[in-house]
């Protein structure tokens, strides 16, 4: 018994010793292995670490990522000395040699100057280099880039490079992909010719926004025969459109948008036999092209996107365009096309914009069969007629619906209020629509713009609008709406523009009942109604957005929907400085308060002076009494003030005269202004106050 017990104890001890020994050996081996078998060679890691010391990390996101929802983070912060550089963010190595072959630092928040002696240029084995969407602080593109003899992919787009594109770029003879699009670069003819001659393997070329005004357009036809995509957006190209560019045998995407110096018409029939190869996009928008769309375009059977907007094309839109089987994006807006819209033969459309032409007739029923359609804009054709079919509510993915400024009649389909949770813009203004606004908006909708102005709509404003919590713009002006002021709108947290002018609204405008009511309103126009009672001081006191001067001159666009942001700018008709104007785009800086042509009574409240951001204040044609508030002198941004046709008495406050003098110094001769002021003061002596208009003279009518 003792013998077996002793043997068992010895056996267990032996096992424990063996396990300890193996563990120790394994740990030691792993430690030695990890320290000696990094894939990345030391002479590759060191330049990368030195590279990081050349730049700082931006504290705020790069503007492009901020505006277009790109992921952005400082990749180089993960780079640590003593660790395998092949495992660092953005770094790829050759598995056999350990050489760094790819470096992708796009959206890495880098800031600083990229000098020609930077350690980056010692990484001679790079095959792919991406530095896009950083801020290199107007660095020149160094000639050292030409030493990357193995480089096949180079992307420096939107990284704040400046100066001349060096001719050494043409030394990169293995390049397949090149994107150096930057606004502050220029490309001389000699450098471009070298690129054309030497980069014979190039398949994708982006030179957007580079100044190429000295490059002859027809030299584009000498580019690599391997080229599949060419993009030269806003490059200042001048001269005749290079129609032979379609002869490049592998070209499937051509983007020459925003080159207003390009003239001429579409290619002749000698290129019709090669047009079939365009497998993706043709963008010639915003140039100076004219004529009709030629029959040779019938061969674009593989085309997915066609952008010809903002040119001078005329004639009818050929029916074969509506028969292209793969066409998903068609944008022909702002041309001179006439005639009917043909029926679509396929259901592939996602985006259709035919606005600002001279089209007429009904909206074709085949549009309502485009089940994946997200954007439908047929505005400003003036003569599109007929009723809006209820079939439109089959478009479940619609984000933008704009049929404004046409001759459409009938009622608004009730289903438009709840057929899609993705609808962000509904613009049916400036038509002949009749009946009530029988829209029952459900909760959870995405509506940002609701614009039904200039129709014949009657009845009341639907209270279900309070479910549109994303609403920024509501324009129901110039209709026949008979209702009280819709106080429930105060519950819309994002409302910036409210236009209810020229209707039959009546009653008092009461003070708000909720916190932050109408706090974001930039434009508030309830003119030409039957509203009465005193000016609502509590309401005016809640207009926080009008109390601050905003220097944001960016145009208002709808940002509530994903995918088509920044393509749709809000326009509004307003009385501005005594005349009716249509603002095709509305800047964020604009602040307007128009309560004119109602029946408001009482005095102008002193707190009106708190609205320091106002550019236009119109209280004319009411029954206001008392003196002009001296607090108006605080409104330093005011460009137009109209208090005419009221029951005001007394003199113009001297403080207001001084403000007017200061403002007018920038616009008018001071002596003429003084004469107008004296004229106005004289008119005040008999108790009558005439129109006060800071940009059109101070006193114009009784």
XYZ file of C-alpha atoms in Angstrom:
702
model
C 0.000 0.000 0.000
C 2.790 2.411 0.921
C 4.686 1.460 -2.241
C 1.764 2.435 -4.486
C 1.141 5.652 -2.560
C 4.758 6.686 -2.882
C 4.843 5.863 -6.601
C 1.680 7.878 -7.202
C 3.070 10.854 -5.325
C 6.303 10.683 -7.322
C 4.350 10.463 -10.565
C 2.249 13.528 -9.719
C 5.332 15.516 -8.767
C 6.964 14.554 -12.049
C 3.905 15.700 -13.988
C 3.788 19.038 -12.149
C 7.501 19.620 -12.763
C 7.112 18.813 -16.447
C 4.183 21.210 -16.814
C 6.150 23.975 -15.084
C 9.141 23.331 -17.319
C 7.077 23.380 -20.510
C 5.239 26.535 -19.442
C 8.508 28.306 -18.710
C 10.055 27.240 -21.984
C 6.900 28.235 -23.928
C 6.750 31.641 -22.281
C 10.405 32.296 -22.933
C 10.099 31.104 -26.516
C 7.002 33.252 -27.153
C 8.758 36.272 -25.692
C 11.798 35.774 -27.861
C 9.637 35.018 -30.890
C 7.515 38.158 -30.501
C 10.565 40.345 -30.165
C 12.399 38.904 -33.096
C 9.726 38.016 -35.659
C 7.924 41.317 -36.307
C 6.893 41.247 -39.955
C 7.711 44.945 -40.297
C 11.392 45.722 -40.801
C 12.953 48.381 -38.551
C 13.942 50.559 -41.507
C 10.224 50.617 -42.496
C 8.815 51.457 -39.054
C 11.191 54.338 -38.405
C 10.106 56.518 -41.375
C 6.470 55.982 -40.419
C 7.117 57.109 -36.841
C 9.069 60.130 -38.112
C 6.164 60.899 -40.445
C 3.768 61.164 -37.497
C 6.034 63.760 -35.855
C 5.617 66.015 -38.909
C 1.927 66.621 -38.304
C -0.541 67.489 -35.600
C -4.002 66.038 -35.183
C -6.901 68.358 -35.941
C -9.196 69.023 -33.014
C -12.336 69.146 -35.164
C -13.411 66.916 -38.058
C -12.408 67.760 -41.603
C -15.179 69.741 -43.321
C -15.868 67.064 -45.919
C -16.334 64.323 -43.344
C -18.437 66.641 -41.234
C -20.778 67.495 -44.094
C -21.003 64.082 -45.733
C -21.010 61.781 -42.702
C -17.700 60.041 -43.406
C -15.978 58.168 -40.611
C -12.905 60.062 -39.439
C -10.377 59.326 -36.722
C -6.624 59.808 -36.149
C -5.181 56.555 -37.473
C -1.584 57.429 -36.593
C -2.344 57.537 -32.864
C -2.270 53.728 -32.887
C 1.332 53.724 -34.159
C 3.600 52.781 -31.243
C 7.345 52.173 -31.267
C 8.267 48.559 -30.560
C 5.104 47.143 -32.094
C 4.731 45.571 -35.507
C 4.119 48.414 -37.980
C 2.386 45.975 -40.309
C -0.414 45.832 -37.758
C -0.791 49.629 -37.520
C -3.939 51.348 -38.751
C -3.694 52.139 -42.462
C -0.481 50.140 -43.040
C -0.198 47.034 -45.244
C 3.012 45.026 -45.722
C 4.302 42.388 -48.102
C 3.961 39.081 -46.230
C 7.318 37.786 -47.481
C 9.594 40.817 -47.316
C 7.944 42.920 -44.595
C 8.169 45.996 -46.813
C 5.368 48.559 -46.469
C 3.438 48.374 -49.735
C 0.235 50.249 -48.892
C -0.431 53.309 -46.754
C -4.015 54.572 -46.375
C -4.327 57.624 -44.119
C -7.533 59.047 -45.572
C -9.691 60.979 -43.084
C -6.926 60.767 -40.468
C -7.275 64.368 -39.229
C -3.654 65.214 -40.142
C -2.639 68.870 -40.203
C 0.661 70.395 -41.291
C 3.028 70.901 -44.205
C 4.293 67.969 -46.248
C 7.892 68.933 -47.042
C 10.012 67.366 -49.771
C 12.419 65.902 -47.194
C 9.653 64.075 -45.330
C 10.492 60.522 -44.274
C 7.446 59.324 -46.215
C 9.463 59.495 -49.434
C 11.894 56.817 -48.196
C 9.187 54.148 -48.441
C 10.229 53.161 -51.952
C 8.205 49.960 -52.080
C 4.814 51.655 -51.808
C 2.283 50.462 -54.341
C -0.685 52.318 -52.902
C -0.667 55.718 -51.160
C -3.846 57.443 -49.945
C -3.568 60.786 -48.110
C -7.010 62.106 -49.052
C -9.199 64.288 -46.826
C -6.527 65.678 -44.531
C -5.253 69.248 -44.287
C -1.716 69.709 -45.570
C -1.957 73.473 -45.167
C -1.447 74.513 -48.807
C 1.649 72.324 -49.238
C 3.012 71.925 -52.723
C 2.838 68.455 -54.201
C 6.515 67.584 -53.956
C 8.462 66.362 -56.963
C 9.576 63.559 -54.618
C 6.292 61.794 -55.352
C 7.874 60.879 -58.669
C 10.301 58.538 -56.863
C 7.569 56.053 -55.969
C 8.420 53.936 -58.980
C 6.246 51.015 -57.831
C 3.161 53.094 -57.129
C -0.033 51.910 -58.781
C -2.588 53.907 -56.756
C -2.187 57.551 -55.650
C -4.985 59.516 -53.976
C -4.367 63.044 -52.626
C -7.886 64.368 -53.131
C -9.260 67.219 -50.996
C -6.204 67.486 -48.784
C -5.465 71.180 -49.230
C -2.510 70.934 -51.576
C -1.687 74.045 -53.609
C 0.509 75.240 -56.471
C 1.531 73.531 -59.668
C 1.104 69.817 -60.225
C 4.722 68.688 -60.700
C 5.659 67.062 -63.991
C 7.388 64.326 -61.962
C 3.953 62.761 -61.423
C 4.356 61.500 -64.979
C 7.283 59.308 -63.786
C 4.808 57.013 -62.036
C 4.502 54.795 -65.081
C 2.792 51.957 -63.203
C -0.121 54.111 -62.031
C -3.550 52.637 -62.574
C -5.458 55.063 -60.306
C -4.705 58.776 -59.886
C -6.803 61.287 -57.920
C -5.217 64.629 -57.040
C -8.427 66.679 -57.017
C -7.833 69.912 -55.052
C -9.174 73.426 -55.426
C -5.847 75.242 -55.153
C -3.848 73.298 -57.725
C -3.126 74.144 -61.334
C -1.896 71.977 -64.184
C 0.166 73.397 -67.021
C -0.022 72.108 -70.550
C 3.507 70.627 -70.456
C 2.824 68.644 -67.279
C -0.481 67.385 -68.610
C 1.116 66.312 -71.893
C 3.719 64.298 -69.959
C 0.968 62.608 -67.960
C -0.778 61.751 -71.217
C 2.414 60.331 -72.757
C 3.798 58.350 -69.817
C 0.863 57.072 -67.764
C -0.196 54.512 -70.312
C -1.658 52.059 -67.757
C -3.982 54.590 -66.179
C -7.546 53.373 -65.770
C -9.035 55.979 -63.396
C -8.159 59.695 -63.478
C -9.670 62.372 -61.227
C -8.409 65.954 -61.653
C -11.496 67.725 -60.266
C -11.249 71.442 -59.379
C -7.673 71.764 -60.679
C -7.134 74.831 -62.851
C -6.642 73.408 -66.344
C -7.681 76.521 -68.227
C -4.467 76.412 -70.310
C -4.967 72.786 -71.361
C -6.599 72.346 -74.756
C -9.756 70.180 -74.413
C -8.953 68.135 -77.488
C -5.695 66.918 -75.835
C -7.919 64.788 -73.603
C -8.413 62.433 -76.520
C -4.745 61.381 -76.247
C -5.159 59.892 -72.786
C -4.433 56.235 -72.039
C -6.469 53.788 -74.056
C -6.884 51.829 -70.797
C -8.860 54.667 -69.224
C -12.264 53.646 -67.892
C -13.120 56.759 -65.869
C -12.229 60.402 -66.475
C -13.429 63.141 -64.117
C -12.533 66.801 -64.703
C -15.168 68.673 -62.675
C -14.836 72.479 -62.583
C -11.393 72.592 -64.200
C -11.936 75.757 -66.226
C -11.711 73.960 -69.550
C -12.119 76.356 -72.473
C -13.043 75.728 -76.058
C -14.810 73.176 -78.224
C -16.149 70.026 -76.599
C -13.758 67.168 -77.514
C -16.259 64.826 -79.123
C -13.535 62.322 -80.075
C -13.041 61.557 -76.403
C -15.774 58.967 -76.880
C -13.312 57.067 -79.073
C -11.273 56.042 -76.018
C -11.953 52.304 -76.288
C -12.546 51.442 -72.614
C -14.137 54.622 -71.288
C -17.290 53.865 -69.295
C -17.607 57.021 -67.152
C -17.052 60.591 -68.349
C -17.546 63.514 -65.950
C -16.864 67.007 -67.310
C -19.355 68.925 -65.178
C -19.074 72.620 -64.303
C -16.783 73.614 -67.170
C -18.679 76.640 -68.376
C -16.050 77.422 -71.000
C -16.825 74.233 -72.906
C -18.900 75.000 -75.971
C -20.322 73.111 -78.889
C -22.752 70.261 -79.228
C -22.859 66.523 -78.859
C -20.637 64.234 -80.923
C -21.495 63.387 -84.482
C -22.535 59.972 -85.692
C -18.924 58.852 -86.244
C -18.701 57.848 -82.566
C -22.097 56.169 -82.317
C -20.632 52.685 -82.639
C -18.539 53.047 -79.442
C -21.066 54.773 -77.189
C -22.402 51.443 -75.983
C -19.337 51.077 -73.731
C -20.352 53.903 -71.450
C -21.117 50.593 -68.499
C -21.880 53.648 -65.898
C -21.968 57.584 -66.092
C -21.993 60.537 -68.445
C -21.885 63.933 -66.724
C -21.599 67.056 -68.890
C -23.634 69.251 -66.578
C -23.224 72.963 -66.003
C -21.254 73.627 -69.156
C -22.121 75.685 -72.212
C -23.311 72.940 -74.530
C -26.243 73.354 -76.896
C -28.231 71.627 -79.584
C -30.370 68.512 -79.459
C -29.555 65.151 -77.955
C -28.417 63.161 -81.003
C -29.828 59.817 -82.030
C -26.403 58.221 -81.452
C -27.155 58.336 -77.720
C -29.596 55.523 -78.329
C -26.536 53.263 -78.125
C -25.907 54.118 -74.454
C -27.570 50.865 -73.513
C -25.387 50.291 -70.433
C -25.649 53.807 -69.036
C -26.673 54.083 -65.378
C -26.367 57.852 -64.798
C -26.910 60.744 -67.223
C -26.379 64.326 -66.031
C -26.850 67.056 -68.648
C -28.366 69.759 -66.445
C -27.624 73.491 -66.678
C -26.784 73.657 -70.371
C -28.581 75.016 -73.422
C -29.907 71.791 -74.891
C -33.178 72.124 -76.765
C -35.719 70.162 -78.751
C -37.702 67.281 -77.345
C -36.279 64.768 -74.923
C -35.857 61.744 -77.220
C -38.000 58.771 -76.283
C -35.041 56.370 -76.428
C -33.660 57.950 -73.226
C -36.726 56.658 -71.425
C -36.040 53.183 -72.805
C -32.452 52.780 -71.521
C -32.666 49.559 -69.481
C -30.117 50.378 -66.753
C -30.763 54.083 -66.297
C -31.059 54.927 -62.601
C -30.216 58.650 -62.524
C -31.515 61.122 -65.103
C -30.998 64.836 -64.537
C -31.796 67.229 -67.393
C -32.954 70.235 -65.367
C -32.324 73.825 -66.407
C -32.259 73.420 -70.175
C -34.652 74.364 -72.995
C -36.359 71.056 -73.663
C -39.922 71.149 -74.973
C -42.739 68.690 -75.594
C -44.217 65.844 -73.571
C -42.468 63.515 -71.177
C -42.465 60.054 -72.748
C -43.413 56.906 -70.901
C -40.561 54.974 -69.266
C -40.035 51.451 -70.580
C -38.189 50.086 -67.532
C -38.452 50.406 -63.753
C -34.822 51.169 -62.899
C -35.089 54.861 -61.976
C -33.961 56.153 -58.588
C -33.554 59.843 -59.437
C -35.415 62.002 -61.969
C -35.074 65.775 -62.347
C -36.560 67.455 -65.440
C -37.261 70.800 -63.775
C -36.806 74.251 -65.318
C -37.566 73.305 -68.895
C -40.593 73.973 -71.120
C -42.319 70.623 -70.901
C -46.086 70.265 -71.038
C -48.838 67.706 -70.791
C -49.587 65.199 -68.037
C -47.094 63.454 -65.787
C -46.661 60.020 -67.404
C -48.163 57.160 -65.441
C -45.011 55.046 -65.855
C -43.223 57.339 -63.381
C -45.439 55.956 -60.644
C -44.226 52.442 -61.459
C -40.617 53.303 -60.621
C -40.717 51.453 -57.319
C -37.192 52.469 -56.258
C -37.575 56.153 -57.104
C -36.172 58.420 -54.362
C -36.198 61.833 -56.037
C -38.868 63.213 -58.385
C -38.453 66.867 -59.402
C -40.555 68.190 -62.290
C -40.814 71.776 -61.038
C -40.969 74.974 -63.098
C -42.113 73.632 -66.419
C -45.170 75.889 -66.173
C -47.387 73.768 -68.406
C -47.366 70.316 -66.871
C -51.071 69.745 -66.403
C -53.660 67.320 -65.133
C -54.238 65.979 -61.650
C -51.758 64.390 -59.274
C -52.510 60.686 -59.484
C -53.068 58.724 -56.293
C -50.671 56.189 -57.833
C -47.868 58.472 -56.713
C -48.257 56.951 -53.263
C -46.861 53.675 -54.598
C -43.410 55.268 -54.465
C -42.541 53.989 -50.993
C -38.904 55.139 -51.064
C -39.525 58.715 -52.187
C -37.453 61.346 -50.372
C -38.095 64.426 -52.532
C -41.301 65.259 -54.402
C -41.306 68.631 -56.139
C -44.011 69.327 -58.739
C -44.126 73.067 -58.060
C -44.649 75.920 -60.513
C -46.752 74.060 -63.054
C -50.411 73.964 -64.037
C -51.495 70.939 -62.023
C -55.093 70.932 -60.839
C -57.445 68.919 -58.670
C -56.935 68.087 -55.015
C -53.872 66.977 -53.076
C -53.917 63.188 -52.674
C -54.513 62.514 -48.988
C -52.129 59.553 -49.070
C -49.171 61.922 -49.523
C -49.143 62.516 -45.775
C -48.456 58.940 -44.752
C -47.359 56.808 -47.732
C -43.641 57.009 -46.912
C -41.587 57.604 -43.785
C -38.639 58.675 -45.931
C -40.310 61.697 -47.594
C -38.376 64.802 -46.592
C -39.542 67.399 -49.115
C -43.086 67.897 -50.378
C -43.331 70.924 -52.666
C -46.563 71.376 -54.627
C -46.583 75.173 -54.589
C -47.516 77.480 -57.475
C -50.089 75.257 -59.162
C -53.881 75.334 -59.444
C -54.610 72.847 -56.678
C -57.973 73.169 -54.958
C -59.924 71.800 -52.032
C -58.853 71.425 -48.439
C -55.471 70.365 -47.128
C -56.722 66.946 -46.105
C -53.351 65.613 -45.022
C -53.166 63.438 -41.908
C -49.496 63.185 -41.007
C -48.538 60.219 -38.871
C -45.897 60.149 -36.151
C -42.343 59.247 -37.053
C -42.312 60.911 -40.481
C -39.218 62.620 -41.897
C -40.842 65.649 -43.510
C -38.538 68.667 -43.467
C -40.173 70.943 -46.079
C -43.927 71.302 -46.624
C -44.592 73.914 -49.311
C -48.085 74.400 -50.751
C -48.016 78.128 -51.484
C -49.812 79.900 -54.347
C -52.687 77.509 -54.930
C -56.440 77.720 -54.325
C -56.464 75.696 -51.117
C -59.226 76.294 -48.582
C -60.292 75.161 -45.147
C -58.105 74.928 -42.078
C -54.461 74.141 -41.445
C -54.313 70.459 -40.442
C -53.309 70.013 -36.814
C -51.533 66.748 -37.676
C -48.602 68.882 -38.827
C -47.450 68.738 -35.195
C -46.386 65.155 -35.954
C -43.812 66.531 -38.410
C -41.151 67.028 -35.762
C -38.385 67.371 -38.382
C -40.161 70.223 -40.176
C -37.924 73.205 -40.981
C -39.989 75.010 -43.623
C -43.766 75.484 -43.774
C -45.088 77.709 -46.564
C -48.862 77.892 -47.070
C -48.893 81.468 -48.339
C -51.206 82.836 -51.051
C -54.102 80.440 -50.636
C -57.665 80.771 -49.329
C -57.128 79.179 -45.941
C -59.704 80.356 -43.404
C -58.568 79.664 -39.889
C -57.176 81.194 -36.720
C -53.452 81.478 -36.165
C -52.133 77.886 -35.803
C -50.643 78.117 -32.323
C -49.979 74.377 -32.289
C -47.022 74.983 -34.629
C -45.074 76.257 -31.629
C -44.450 72.607 -30.761
C -42.277 72.069 -33.871
C -38.719 72.221 -32.506
C -36.853 72.744 -35.802
C -39.129 75.194 -37.628
C -37.062 77.928 -39.309
C -39.394 79.345 -41.956
C -43.126 79.973 -41.460
C -44.996 81.706 -44.273
C -48.785 82.037 -43.953
C -49.235 85.315 -45.823
C -52.167 86.233 -48.048
C -54.802 83.925 -46.584
C -57.891 84.508 -44.469
C -56.438 83.978 -41.014
C -58.283 85.851 -38.292
C -58.264 86.481 -34.556
C -55.484 87.202 -32.101
C -51.919 85.909 -32.180
C -51.615 84.740 -28.593
C -48.482 84.426 -26.528
C -46.804 80.990 -26.609
C -47.647 78.352 -24.051
C -44.544 76.152 -24.313
C -40.850 76.698 -23.673
C -38.687 77.548 -26.722
C -41.722 78.243 -28.913
C -40.665 79.284 -32.423
C -37.123 79.776 -31.087
C -35.483 78.820 -34.408
C -37.636 80.930 -36.742
C -35.585 82.903 -39.268
C -38.460 83.985 -41.473
C -41.944 84.701 -40.122
C -44.459 86.122 -42.607
C -48.163 86.367 -41.723
C -48.827 89.489 -43.791
C -52.071 90.183 -45.657
C -54.490 88.355 -43.348
C -57.246 89.483 -40.968
C -55.317 89.050 -37.731
C -56.111 91.552 -34.998
C -55.358 92.585 -31.439
C -52.103 93.884 -29.981
C -48.737 92.699 -31.215
C -47.978 89.582 -29.133
C -45.076 90.562 -26.868
C -44.614 87.056 -25.498
C -44.478 85.680 -29.021
C -41.883 88.242 -30.117
C -39.871 87.530 -26.991
C -39.548 83.861 -27.981
C -37.937 84.505 -31.391
C -34.422 83.664 -30.242
C -32.996 83.097 -33.730
C -33.896 86.683 -34.633
C -32.086 88.050 -31.587
C -28.589 87.178 -32.773
C -26.650 88.209 -35.845
C -25.731 85.105 -37.814
C -22.955 85.329 -40.396
C -23.862 81.936 -41.864
C -24.231 82.619 -45.587
C -24.668 78.971 -46.479
C -27.902 78.371 -48.344
C -30.648 76.558 -46.502
C -30.835 72.970 -47.674
C -32.715 70.022 -46.342
C -30.473 67.876 -44.168
C -33.165 65.591 -42.805
C -32.763 62.857 -45.359
C -29.786 60.658 -46.057
C -28.262 60.300 -49.480
C -29.367 63.451 -51.281
C -28.288 66.182 -48.854
C -27.273 69.528 -50.363
C -29.064 69.002 -53.642
C -32.216 70.860 -52.710
C -32.221 74.511 -51.683
C -35.323 76.261 -50.345
C -36.755 79.229 -52.276
C -39.334 81.726 -51.021
C -41.326 84.680 -52.336
C -41.252 87.746 -50.096
C -41.950 91.432 -50.124
C -38.449 92.836 -49.855
C -37.883 96.589 -49.592
C -41.297 97.304 -51.027
C -41.208 94.898 -54.000
C -42.091 91.235 -54.518
C -39.026 89.042 -54.987
C -38.412 85.342 -55.283
C -35.322 84.256 -53.409
C -34.229 81.219 -55.423
C -31.998 80.275 -52.503
C -32.289 81.411 -48.904
C -29.134 82.064 -46.925
C -29.029 81.080 -43.293
C -28.201 84.696 -42.435
C -31.627 85.968 -43.561
C -33.946 87.205 -40.771
C -37.383 88.571 -41.729
C -40.445 89.545 -39.652
C -43.474 90.634 -41.706
C -46.760 91.355 -39.890
C -47.997 93.913 -42.427
C -51.503 94.337 -43.875
C -53.439 93.002 -40.885
C -55.484 94.742 -38.205
C -53.010 94.824 -35.338
C -53.588 97.571 -32.790
C -51.782 99.186 -29.888
C -48.219 100.356 -29.582
C -45.043 98.869 -30.989
C -43.592 96.943 -28.033
C -40.251 98.094 -26.683
C -38.839 94.568 -26.779
C -38.849 94.713 -30.595
C -35.341 96.044 -30.090
C -34.233 92.611 -28.870
C -34.525 91.192 -32.398
C -31.028 92.347 -33.311
C -30.584 89.886 -36.148
C -33.489 91.274 -38.200
C -32.756 92.428 -41.723
C -36.339 93.270 -42.600
C -39.145 94.423 -40.317
C -42.514 95.263 -41.861
C -45.368 96.436 -39.624
C -47.055 98.601 -42.261
C -50.790 98.794 -43.019
C -52.071 98.072 -39.528
C -53.678 100.248 -36.824
C -50.640 100.739 -34.626
C -50.625 103.831 -32.439
C -48.203 105.832 -30.297
C -44.621 106.777 -31.031
C -41.888 104.902 -32.860
C -39.916 102.920 -30.323
C -36.428 104.289 -29.831
C -35.309 100.678 -29.188
C -35.382 100.187 -32.957
C -32.023 101.935 -33.007
C -30.453 98.721 -31.682
C -31.355 96.815 -34.869
C -27.986 97.353 -36.523
C -28.517 94.647 -39.178
C -31.755 96.135 -40.442
C -31.857 96.792 -44.187
C -35.565 97.473 -44.609
C -38.001 98.971 -42.103
C -41.581 99.776 -43.090
C -43.954 101.363 -40.579
C -46.119 103.175 -43.109
C -49.936 103.366 -43.139
C -50.463 103.143 -39.383
C -51.731 105.647 -36.798
C -48.308 106.492 -35.418
C -47.605 110.018 -34.233
C -44.649 112.177 -33.314
C -41.193 112.522 -34.735
C -38.714 109.979 -35.946
C -36.393 109.307 -32.982
C -33.053 111.001 -33.469
C -31.353 107.723 -32.499
C -33.049 105.973 -35.410
C -31.954 108.734 -37.721
C -28.355 108.173 -36.661
C -28.635 104.419 -37.292
C -30.088 105.098 -40.720
C -27.233 107.478 -41.462
C -24.669 104.839 -40.510
C -26.345 102.110 -42.558
C -26.854 104.347 -45.548
C -23.243 105.422 -45.631
C -22.467 102.136 -47.403
C -25.199 102.420 -50.023
C -26.103 106.021 -50.830
C -24.640 109.480 -51.071
C -24.801 111.035 -47.605
C -26.084 114.427 -48.767
C -29.082 112.835 -50.507
C -29.827 110.856 -47.349
C -29.766 114.006 -45.208
C -32.263 115.644 -47.558
C -34.583 112.626 -47.210
C -34.280 112.711 -43.423
C -35.120 116.403 -43.317
C -38.103 115.778 -45.593
C -39.297 113.011 -43.271
C -38.910 115.171 -40.182
C -40.901 117.941 -41.791
C -43.695 115.528 -42.553
C -43.650 114.528 -38.876
C -44.441 118.089 -37.786
C -48.066 117.759 -38.833
C -48.499 114.491 -36.958
C -48.183 112.215 -39.980
C -45.378 109.739 -40.167
C -44.398 108.535 -43.597
C -42.829 105.271 -44.632
C -39.470 104.541 -43.112
C -37.359 102.442 -45.465
C -33.640 102.346 -44.839
C -32.656 101.172 -48.276
C -35.121 103.074 -50.447
C -35.205 106.457 -48.740
C -36.688 107.235 -45.379
C -40.072 108.723 -46.221
C -41.922 107.796 -49.369
C -45.665 107.654 -48.883
C -48.348 108.744 -46.478
